[in-house]
């Protein structure tokens, strides 16, 4: 199978498995796991933040951020197609007790003037705006990179209204590599950031949230409340360190593969690539073929190619570490044949 469903399907490298085996461990609830401490310190430095916290998943990281920043009854400003709003099981309402105010972005980027207009006035009738969230790269916008000027403008508006900003940077390093800038250049426009070790970076488990010391102290408490305080978790953190040290720069290869795949797919009659391919995600509209996305995905599966679907017409192809150039060429041959 050529698995192009998601970059979450990547398997840990041999170096990661070895690092897990050899990891020095301690009780991380006591903050005595040296490997976790090293991972958190390394991540904080890479993001230009004071501190970081290892969490079990991107969803947990985002939700801990919302819980830490907001109070019940707050409103949070999120992009309409964001992961936080669409794909986290309604957790912002279920756990933090906040309501979303959504803004439709362009390629995932919210218009700063719309963000400003969405901030609630101080009035007894209104929910208080407790947080503004961005997503970079933006998944549903097809791995789109949110321009730094856009992030900067939103961050300034947030600061002047004393509202914190959180970045869902599940694929932050894809954005950094695409922009040819260090991750901290992106994270500078947010108070807190979450990124996933277990997507394109290839680690088996985990995410990082980062921010100032005070935020991370309170986030640690929320992680514990949610049952995310783990013990000898250096076993799992060690592959994360390998990911940060060895897997960032090579994301450029995934982006290159995505461009090749998009170009090939776009040349097939009735297959329309609908996104500008900035990173590792390609969105294809298959309706002109007279099939639904589910039917198209099923036909591809029979031929040995796995893709995911986004609604009735869109199919998503995602490139990653476990798909080499030969597999990309083979996938194109299969789609062409179909
Ligand atoms: C943009 C974005 N944010 C958050 C997540 C959640 O990550 P996890 O699956 O580790 O909970 C994902 C997962 O696909 C994502 O694409």
CSV table of C-alpha atoms and ligand atoms in Angstrom, one decimal:
chain,number,residue,atom,x,y,z
A,1,UNK,CA,0.0,0.0,0.0
A,2,UNK,CA,1.1,3.5,-0.8
A,3,UNK,CA,-0.3,5.4,2.2
A,4,UNK,CA,-1.0,9.0,1.4
A,5,UNK,CA,-3.9,9.5,3.9
A,6,UNK,CA,-1.9,11.5,6.4
A,7,UNK,CA,1.6,12.3,7.7
A,8,UNK,CA,0.4,10.8,11.0
A,9,UNK,CA,1.0,7.3,9.5
A,10,UNK,CA,4.8,7.6,9.6
A,11,UNK,CA,6.6,4.9,11.6
A,12,UNK,CA,9.4,5.7,13.9
A,13,UNK,CA,12.9,5.6,12.4
A,14,UNK,CA,15.5,3.1,13.6
A,15,UNK,CA,17.3,5.9,15.4
A,16,UNK,CA,14.1,6.7,17.2
A,17,UNK,CA,13.5,3.1,18.3
A,18,UNK,CA,17.1,2.9,19.5
A,19,UNK,CA,16.8,6.2,21.4
A,20,UNK,CA,13.6,4.9,23.0
A,21,UNK,CA,15.4,1.8,24.1
A,22,UNK,CA,18.3,3.6,25.5
A,23,UNK,CA,16.4,6.6,27.1
A,24,UNK,CA,17.3,7.7,30.6
A,25,UNK,CA,14.1,8.0,32.5
A,26,UNK,CA,12.6,9.2,35.7
A,27,UNK,CA,9.2,10.2,37.1
A,28,UNK,CA,8.0,13.0,34.9
A,29,UNK,CA,5.2,14.1,37.2
A,30,UNK,CA,8.0,15.0,39.6
A,31,UNK,CA,9.8,16.6,36.6
A,32,UNK,CA,12.6,14.1,37.1
A,33,UNK,CA,12.7,12.5,33.6
A,34,UNK,CA,15.9,13.8,32.1
A,35,UNK,CA,14.9,12.9,28.6
A,36,UNK,CA,11.6,14.7,28.8
A,37,UNK,CA,13.3,17.7,30.4
A,38,UNK,CA,15.8,17.8,27.5
A,39,UNK,CA,13.0,17.5,24.9
A,40,UNK,CA,11.1,20.3,26.5
A,41,UNK,CA,14.1,22.5,26.8
A,42,UNK,CA,15.2,21.8,23.2
A,43,UNK,CA,11.7,22.6,21.9
A,44,UNK,CA,11.4,25.8,24.0
A,45,UNK,CA,14.7,27.0,22.5
A,46,UNK,CA,13.6,26.2,19.0
A,47,UNK,CA,10.4,28.1,19.4
A,48,UNK,CA,12.0,31.1,21.2
A,49,UNK,CA,9.8,30.5,24.3
A,50,UNK,CA,10.6,30.4,28.0
A,51,UNK,CA,9.3,26.9,28.6
A,52,UNK,CA,7.6,23.9,27.0
A,53,UNK,CA,5.5,20.9,28.0
A,54,UNK,CA,5.4,17.4,26.5
A,55,UNK,CA,1.8,16.3,26.0
A,56,UNK,CA,0.2,13.2,24.5
A,57,UNK,CA,-1.3,14.6,21.3
A,58,UNK,CA,-2.0,17.7,19.3
A,59,UNK,CA,-5.6,17.7,20.5
A,60,UNK,CA,-4.5,17.5,24.1
A,61,UNK,CA,-2.0,20.4,23.5
A,62,UNK,CA,-4.6,22.6,21.9
A,63,UNK,CA,-7.2,21.9,24.6
A,64,UNK,CA,-4.7,22.5,27.5
A,65,UNK,CA,-3.9,25.8,25.8
A,66,UNK,CA,-7.6,26.8,25.6
A,67,UNK,CA,-8.2,25.6,29.2
A,68,UNK,CA,-5.2,27.5,30.5
A,69,UNK,CA,-5.9,30.8,28.7
A,70,UNK,CA,-9.7,31.1,29.1
A,71,UNK,CA,-12.5,31.0,31.6
A,72,UNK,CA,-15.9,29.4,31.3
A,73,UNK,CA,-18.3,31.6,29.3
A,74,UNK,CA,-15.5,33.1,27.2
A,75,UNK,CA,-15.6,33.3,23.5
A,76,UNK,CA,-12.6,32.3,21.4
A,77,UNK,CA,-11.9,33.5,17.9
A,78,UNK,CA,-11.0,30.7,15.5
A,79,UNK,CA,-10.8,30.2,11.8
A,80,UNK,CA,-13.9,28.5,10.4
A,81,UNK,CA,-12.1,25.5,9.0
A,82,UNK,CA,-9.6,25.2,11.8
A,83,UNK,CA,-8.8,21.8,13.4
A,84,UNK,CA,-9.5,23.2,16.9
A,85,UNK,CA,-13.1,24.0,15.9
A,86,UNK,CA,-13.9,21.1,13.5
A,87,UNK,CA,-12.0,18.1,14.6
A,88,UNK,CA,-11.5,18.0,18.3
A,89,UNK,CA,-14.9,16.6,19.3
A,90,UNK,CA,-16.3,19.9,20.5
A,91,UNK,CA,-13.7,19.8,23.3
A,92,UNK,CA,-13.6,23.6,23.6
A,93,UNK,CA,-17.2,23.5,24.8
A,94,UNK,CA,-17.0,20.1,26.6
A,95,UNK,CA,-13.9,21.0,28.7
A,96,UNK,CA,-13.2,24.7,28.7
A,97,UNK,CA,-16.9,25.8,28.5
A,98,UNK,CA,-16.1,28.4,25.8
A,99,UNK,CA,-17.9,29.2,22.6
A,100,UNK,CA,-16.3,29.7,19.3
A,101,UNK,CA,-16.6,32.8,17.1
A,102,UNK,CA,-15.6,31.7,13.7
A,103,UNK,CA,-14.0,33.7,10.9
A,104,UNK,CA,-13.7,32.4,7.4
A,105,UNK,CA,-10.2,32.8,6.3
A,106,UNK,CA,-8.5,32.9,2.9
A,107,UNK,CA,-6.2,29.9,2.5
A,108,UNK,CA,-6.6,29.6,6.3
A,109,UNK,CA,-5.6,33.2,7.0
A,110,UNK,CA,-8.1,35.3,8.9
A,111,UNK,CA,-8.4,39.0,7.8
A,112,UNK,CA,-7.0,41.0,10.7
A,113,UNK,CA,-9.8,43.6,10.4
A,114,UNK,CA,-12.4,40.8,10.8
A,115,UNK,CA,-10.5,39.6,13.8
A,116,UNK,CA,-10.6,43.0,15.3
A,117,UNK,CA,-14.3,43.4,14.6
A,118,UNK,CA,-15.0,40.0,16.2
A,119,UNK,CA,-13.5,41.0,19.5
A,120,UNK,CA,-16.4,41.5,21.9
A,121,UNK,CA,-17.1,44.9,23.5
A,122,UNK,CA,-17.2,45.1,27.2
A,123,UNK,CA,-21.0,44.8,27.7
A,124,UNK,CA,-23.1,42.8,30.2
A,125,UNK,CA,-24.7,40.9,27.3
A,126,UNK,CA,-21.5,39.8,25.7
A,127,UNK,CA,-19.2,36.9,26.1
A,128,UNK,CA,-15.7,38.0,26.8
A,129,UNK,CA,-13.2,37.3,24.1
A,130,UNK,CA,-10.6,35.1,25.9
A,131,UNK,CA,-8.3,33.8,23.1
A,132,UNK,CA,-7.5,34.1,19.4
A,133,UNK,CA,-6.3,31.0,17.7
A,134,UNK,CA,-4.4,30.6,14.4
A,135,UNK,CA,-3.3,27.4,12.6
A,136,UNK,CA,-0.1,27.2,10.6
A,137,UNK,CA,0.2,25.3,8.3
A,138,UNK,CA,-3.6,25.2,7.8
A,139,UNK,CA,-4.7,21.6,7.3
A,140,UNK,CA,-8.1,22.1,5.6
A,141,UNK,CA,-6.7,24.9,3.5
A,142,UNK,CA,-4.4,22.2,2.1
A,143,UNK,CA,-1.3,22.7,4.2
A,144,UNK,CA,-1.3,26.4,3.4
A,145,UNK,CA,1.4,28.5,5.0
A,146,UNK,CA,-0.1,31.5,6.9
A,147,UNK,CA,2.0,34.5,5.9
A,148,UNK,CA,4.0,36.0,8.8
A,149,UNK,CA,2.6,39.5,8.0
A,150,UNK,CA,-0.9,38.2,8.6
A,151,UNK,CA,0.2,36.6,11.9
A,152,UNK,CA,2.0,39.8,13.0
A,153,UNK,CA,-1.1,41.9,12.3
A,154,UNK,CA,-3.4,39.6,14.3
A,155,UNK,CA,-0.9,39.4,17.1
A,156,UNK,CA,-0.7,43.2,17.3
A,157,UNK,CA,-4.5,43.5,17.4
A,158,UNK,CA,-4.6,40.9,20.1
A,159,UNK,CA,-2.0,42.6,22.2
A,160,UNK,CA,-3.6,45.9,22.0
A,161,UNK,CA,-6.8,44.3,23.3
A,162,UNK,CA,-5.0,42.3,26.0
A,163,UNK,CA,-6.1,39.0,24.4
A,164,UNK,CA,-3.7,36.0,24.3
A,165,UNK,CA,-2.9,34.3,21.0
A,166,UNK,CA,-2.5,30.5,20.6
A,167,UNK,CA,-1.1,28.9,17.5
A,168,UNK,CA,-2.1,25.4,16.4
A,169,UNK,CA,1.2,24.6,14.8
A,170,UNK,CA,0.6,20.8,14.4
A,171,UNK,CA,2.7,21.2,11.2
A,172,UNK,CA,4.7,24.3,12.3
A,173,UNK,CA,7.9,22.8,11.0
A,174,UNK,CA,6.4,22.3,7.6
A,175,UNK,CA,5.6,26.1,7.6
A,176,UNK,CA,9.1,26.9,8.8
A,177,UNK,CA,10.8,24.8,6.1
A,178,UNK,CA,8.5,26.2,3.4
A,179,UNK,CA,9.3,29.8,4.5
A,180,UNK,CA,13.0,28.9,5.0
A,181,UNK,CA,12.8,30.4,8.4
A,182,UNK,CA,13.4,29.0,11.9
A,183,UNK,CA,10.3,28.0,13.8
A,184,UNK,CA,10.8,30.7,16.3
A,185,UNK,CA,10.3,33.3,13.6
A,186,UNK,CA,6.7,32.0,13.3
A,187,UNK,CA,6.2,31.4,17.0
A,188,UNK,CA,7.2,35.0,17.8
A,189,UNK,CA,3.7,36.1,16.7
A,190,UNK,CA,1.9,34.0,19.3
A,191,UNK,CA,1.9,33.7,23.1
A,192,UNK,CA,1.6,30.0,23.0
A,193,UNK,CA,2.1,27.3,20.4
A,194,UNK,CA,1.4,23.6,20.0
A,195,UNK,CA,3.3,21.5,17.5
A,196,UNK,CA,3.1,17.7,16.8
A,197,UNK,CA,6.1,15.4,16.9
A,198,UNK,CA,4.1,12.6,15.5
A,199,UNK,CA,3.1,14.0,12.0
A,200,UNK,CA,5.8,14.8,9.4
A,201,UNK,CA,8.5,14.7,12.0
A,202,UNK,CA,7.9,11.0,12.3
A,203,UNK,CA,7.9,10.4,16.1
A,204,UNK,CA,5.5,7.8,17.3
A,205,UNK,CA,3.7,9.9,20.0
A,206,UNK,CA,3.4,13.4,21.4
A,207,UNK,CA,3.2,17.1,21.0
A,208,UNK,CA,4.7,20.1,22.6
A,209,UNK,CA,3.1,23.2,23.9
A,210,UNK,CA,5.3,26.2,24.6
A,211,UNK,CA,4.9,29.7,26.1
A,212,UNK,CA,6.1,31.6,29.1
A,213,UNK,CA,7.0,30.0,32.4
A,214,UNK,CA,3.8,31.1,34.1
A,215,UNK,CA,1.6,29.7,31.3
A,216,UNK,CA,3.5,26.3,31.3
A,217,UNK,CA,3.2,26.0,35.1
A,218,UNK,CA,-0.6,26.4,34.8
A,219,UNK,CA,-0.7,24.2,31.7
A,220,UNK,CA,1.1,21.5,33.6
A,221,UNK,CA,-1.7,21.5,36.1
A,222,UNK,CA,-4.3,21.1,33.4
A,223,UNK,CA,-2.3,18.3,31.9
A,224,UNK,CA,-2.4,16.5,35.2
A,225,UNK,CA,-6.1,17.2,35.7
A,226,UNK,CA,-6.7,15.6,32.3
A,227,UNK,CA,-4.8,12.5,33.3
A,228,UNK,CA,-1.9,13.4,31.0
A,229,UNK,CA,0.8,13.4,33.8
A,230,UNK,CA,2.9,10.4,32.8
A,231,UNK,CA,5.7,8.7,34.6
A,232,UNK,CA,8.8,7.2,32.9
A,233,UNK,CA,7.8,8.8,29.6
A,234,UNK,CA,11.3,9.5,28.5
A,235,UNK,CA,10.9,6.3,26.5
A,236,UNK,CA,8.4,8.2,24.4
A,237,UNK,CA,10.1,11.5,24.5
A,238,UNK,CA,13.4,10.2,23.2
A,239,UNK,CA,12.1,9.6,19.6
A,240,UNK,CA,10.7,13.2,19.8
A,241,UNK,CA,14.2,14.5,20.4
A,242,UNK,CA,15.5,12.5,17.5
A,243,UNK,CA,12.6,14.0,15.4
A,244,UNK,CA,13.7,17.6,16.3
A,245,UNK,CA,17.3,16.8,15.6
A,246,UNK,CA,17.1,14.8,12.4
A,247,UNK,CA,13.6,15.2,10.8
A,248,UNK,CA,13.0,18.9,10.3
A,249,UNK,CA,15.1,19.8,7.3
A,250,UNK,CA,14.0,16.7,5.4
A,251,UNK,CA,10.4,18.0,5.3
A,252,UNK,CA,11.6,19.9,2.2
A,253,UNK,CA,11.7,16.5,0.4
A,254,UNK,CA,8.0,15.9,1.3
A,255,UNK,CA,7.1,19.3,-0.1
A,256,UNK,CA,9.0,18.5,-3.3
A,257,UNK,CA,7.1,15.2,-3.6
A,258,UNK,CA,3.9,17.0,-3.0
A,259,UNK,CA,4.6,19.4,-5.9
A,260,UNK,CA,5.5,16.5,-8.2
A,261,UNK,CA,2.3,14.7,-7.2
A,262,UNK,CA,0.1,17.8,-7.6
A,263,UNK,CA,1.6,18.5,-11.0
A,264,UNK,CA,1.0,14.9,-12.1
A,265,UNK,CA,-2.6,14.8,-10.7
A,266,UNK,CA,-3.4,18.2,-12.2
A,267,UNK,CA,-2.6,16.9,-15.7
A,268,UNK,CA,-5.1,14.0,-15.5
A,269,UNK,CA,-8.5,14.8,-17.1
A,270,UNK,CA,-11.3,15.5,-14.6
A,271,UNK,CA,-9.0,15.7,-11.6
A,272,UNK,CA,-8.7,19.2,-10.2
A,273,UNK,CA,-6.1,20.2,-7.7
A,274,UNK,CA,-7.8,22.9,-5.7
A,275,UNK,CA,-5.1,24.2,-3.5
A,276,UNK,CA,-1.8,26.0,-4.0
A,277,UNK,CA,0.6,23.4,-2.7
A,278,UNK,CA,2.8,25.1,-0.2
A,279,UNK,CA,3.8,22.1,1.8
A,280,UNK,CA,2.9,18.4,2.0
A,281,UNK,CA,-0.9,18.4,1.4
A,282,UNK,CA,-2.8,18.2,-2.0
A,283,UNK,CA,-6.5,18.6,-2.2
A,284,UNK,CA,-8.2,17.2,-5.3
A,285,UNK,CA,-11.8,17.7,-6.5
A,286,UNK,CA,-12.9,14.5,-8.2
A,287,UNK,CA,-16.5,15.5,-9.0
A,288,UNK,CA,-15.8,15.9,-12.8
A,289,UNK,CA,-15.0,12.2,-12.8
A,290,UNK,CA,-18.7,11.6,-11.9
A,291,UNK,CA,-17.7,9.9,-8.6
A,292,UNK,CA,-17.8,10.9,-4.9
A,293,UNK,CA,-14.6,11.3,-2.9
A,294,UNK,CA,-15.5,8.1,-1.1
A,295,UNK,CA,-15.9,6.1,-4.3
A,296,UNK,CA,-12.7,7.6,-5.7
A,297,UNK,CA,-10.8,6.6,-2.5
A,298,UNK,CA,-12.3,3.1,-2.6
A,299,UNK,CA,-11.2,2.6,-6.2
A,300,UNK,CA,-7.7,3.8,-5.4
A,301,UNK,CA,-7.6,1.5,-2.4
A,302,UNK,CA,-8.3,-1.5,-4.6
A,303,UNK,CA,-5.2,-0.5,-6.6
A,304,UNK,CA,-3.0,-0.1,-3.5
A,305,UNK,CA,-3.2,3.7,-2.9
A,306,UNK,CA,-4.7,5.1,0.3
A,307,UNK,CA,-6.0,8.7,0.5
A,308,UNK,CA,-8.4,10.5,2.8
A,309,UNK,CA,-11.6,12.4,2.0
A,310,UNK,CA,-12.6,15.9,2.9
A,311,UNK,CA,-16.3,16.1,2.3
A,312,UNK,CA,-18.2,14.6,-0.7
A,313,UNK,CA,-15.9,15.9,-3.5
A,314,UNK,CA,-12.5,16.5,-2.1
A,315,UNK,CA,-9.7,13.9,-1.7
A,316,UNK,CA,-6.6,14.6,0.3
A,317,UNK,CA,-3.1,13.3,-0.6
A,318,UNK,CA,-0.4,13.9,2.0
A,319,UNK,CA,3.3,13.2,1.5
A,320,UNK,CA,5.6,12.1,4.3
A,321,UNK,CA,8.7,10.3,5.3
A,322,UNK,CA,7.4,6.8,4.5
A,323,UNK,CA,6.5,7.7,0.9
A,324,UNK,CA,9.6,7.9,-1.4
A,325,UNK,CA,9.8,9.3,-4.9
A,326,UNK,CA,9.2,5.8,-6.5
A,327,UNK,CA,6.0,5.5,-4.5
A,328,UNK,CA,4.9,9.0,-5.7
A,329,UNK,CA,5.5,8.0,-9.3
A,330,UNK,CA,3.7,4.7,-8.8
A,331,UNK,CA,0.7,6.4,-7.2
A,332,UNK,CA,0.5,8.7,-10.2
A,333,UNK,CA,0.7,5.8,-12.6
A,334,UNK,CA,-2.2,4.2,-10.7
A,335,UNK,CA,-4.4,7.3,-10.7
A,336,UNK,CA,-3.7,7.7,-14.4
A,337,UNK,CA,-4.6,4.1,-15.1
A,338,UNK,CA,-7.9,4.5,-13.3
B,1,LIG,C1,-3.9,21.2,12.3
B,1,LIG,C2,-4.1,20.1,13.3
B,1,LIG,N1,-4.2,20.4,14.6
B,1,LIG,C3,-4.2,19.5,15.6
B,1,LIG,C4,-4.3,18.1,15.2
B,1,LIG,C5,-4.5,17.1,16.3
B,1,LIG,O1,-3.4,16.3,16.5
B,1,LIG,P1,-3.5,14.8,17.2
B,1,LIG,O2,-4.1,13.9,16.1
B,1,LIG,O3,-2.2,14.5,17.6
B,1,LIG,O4,-4.5,15.0,18.3
B,1,LIG,C6,-4.2,17.8,13.9
B,1,LIG,C7,-4.2,16.3,13.5
B,1,LIG,O5,-4.3,16.0,12.4
B,1,LIG,C8,-4.1,18.8,12.9
B,1,LIG,O6,-4.0,18.5,11.6
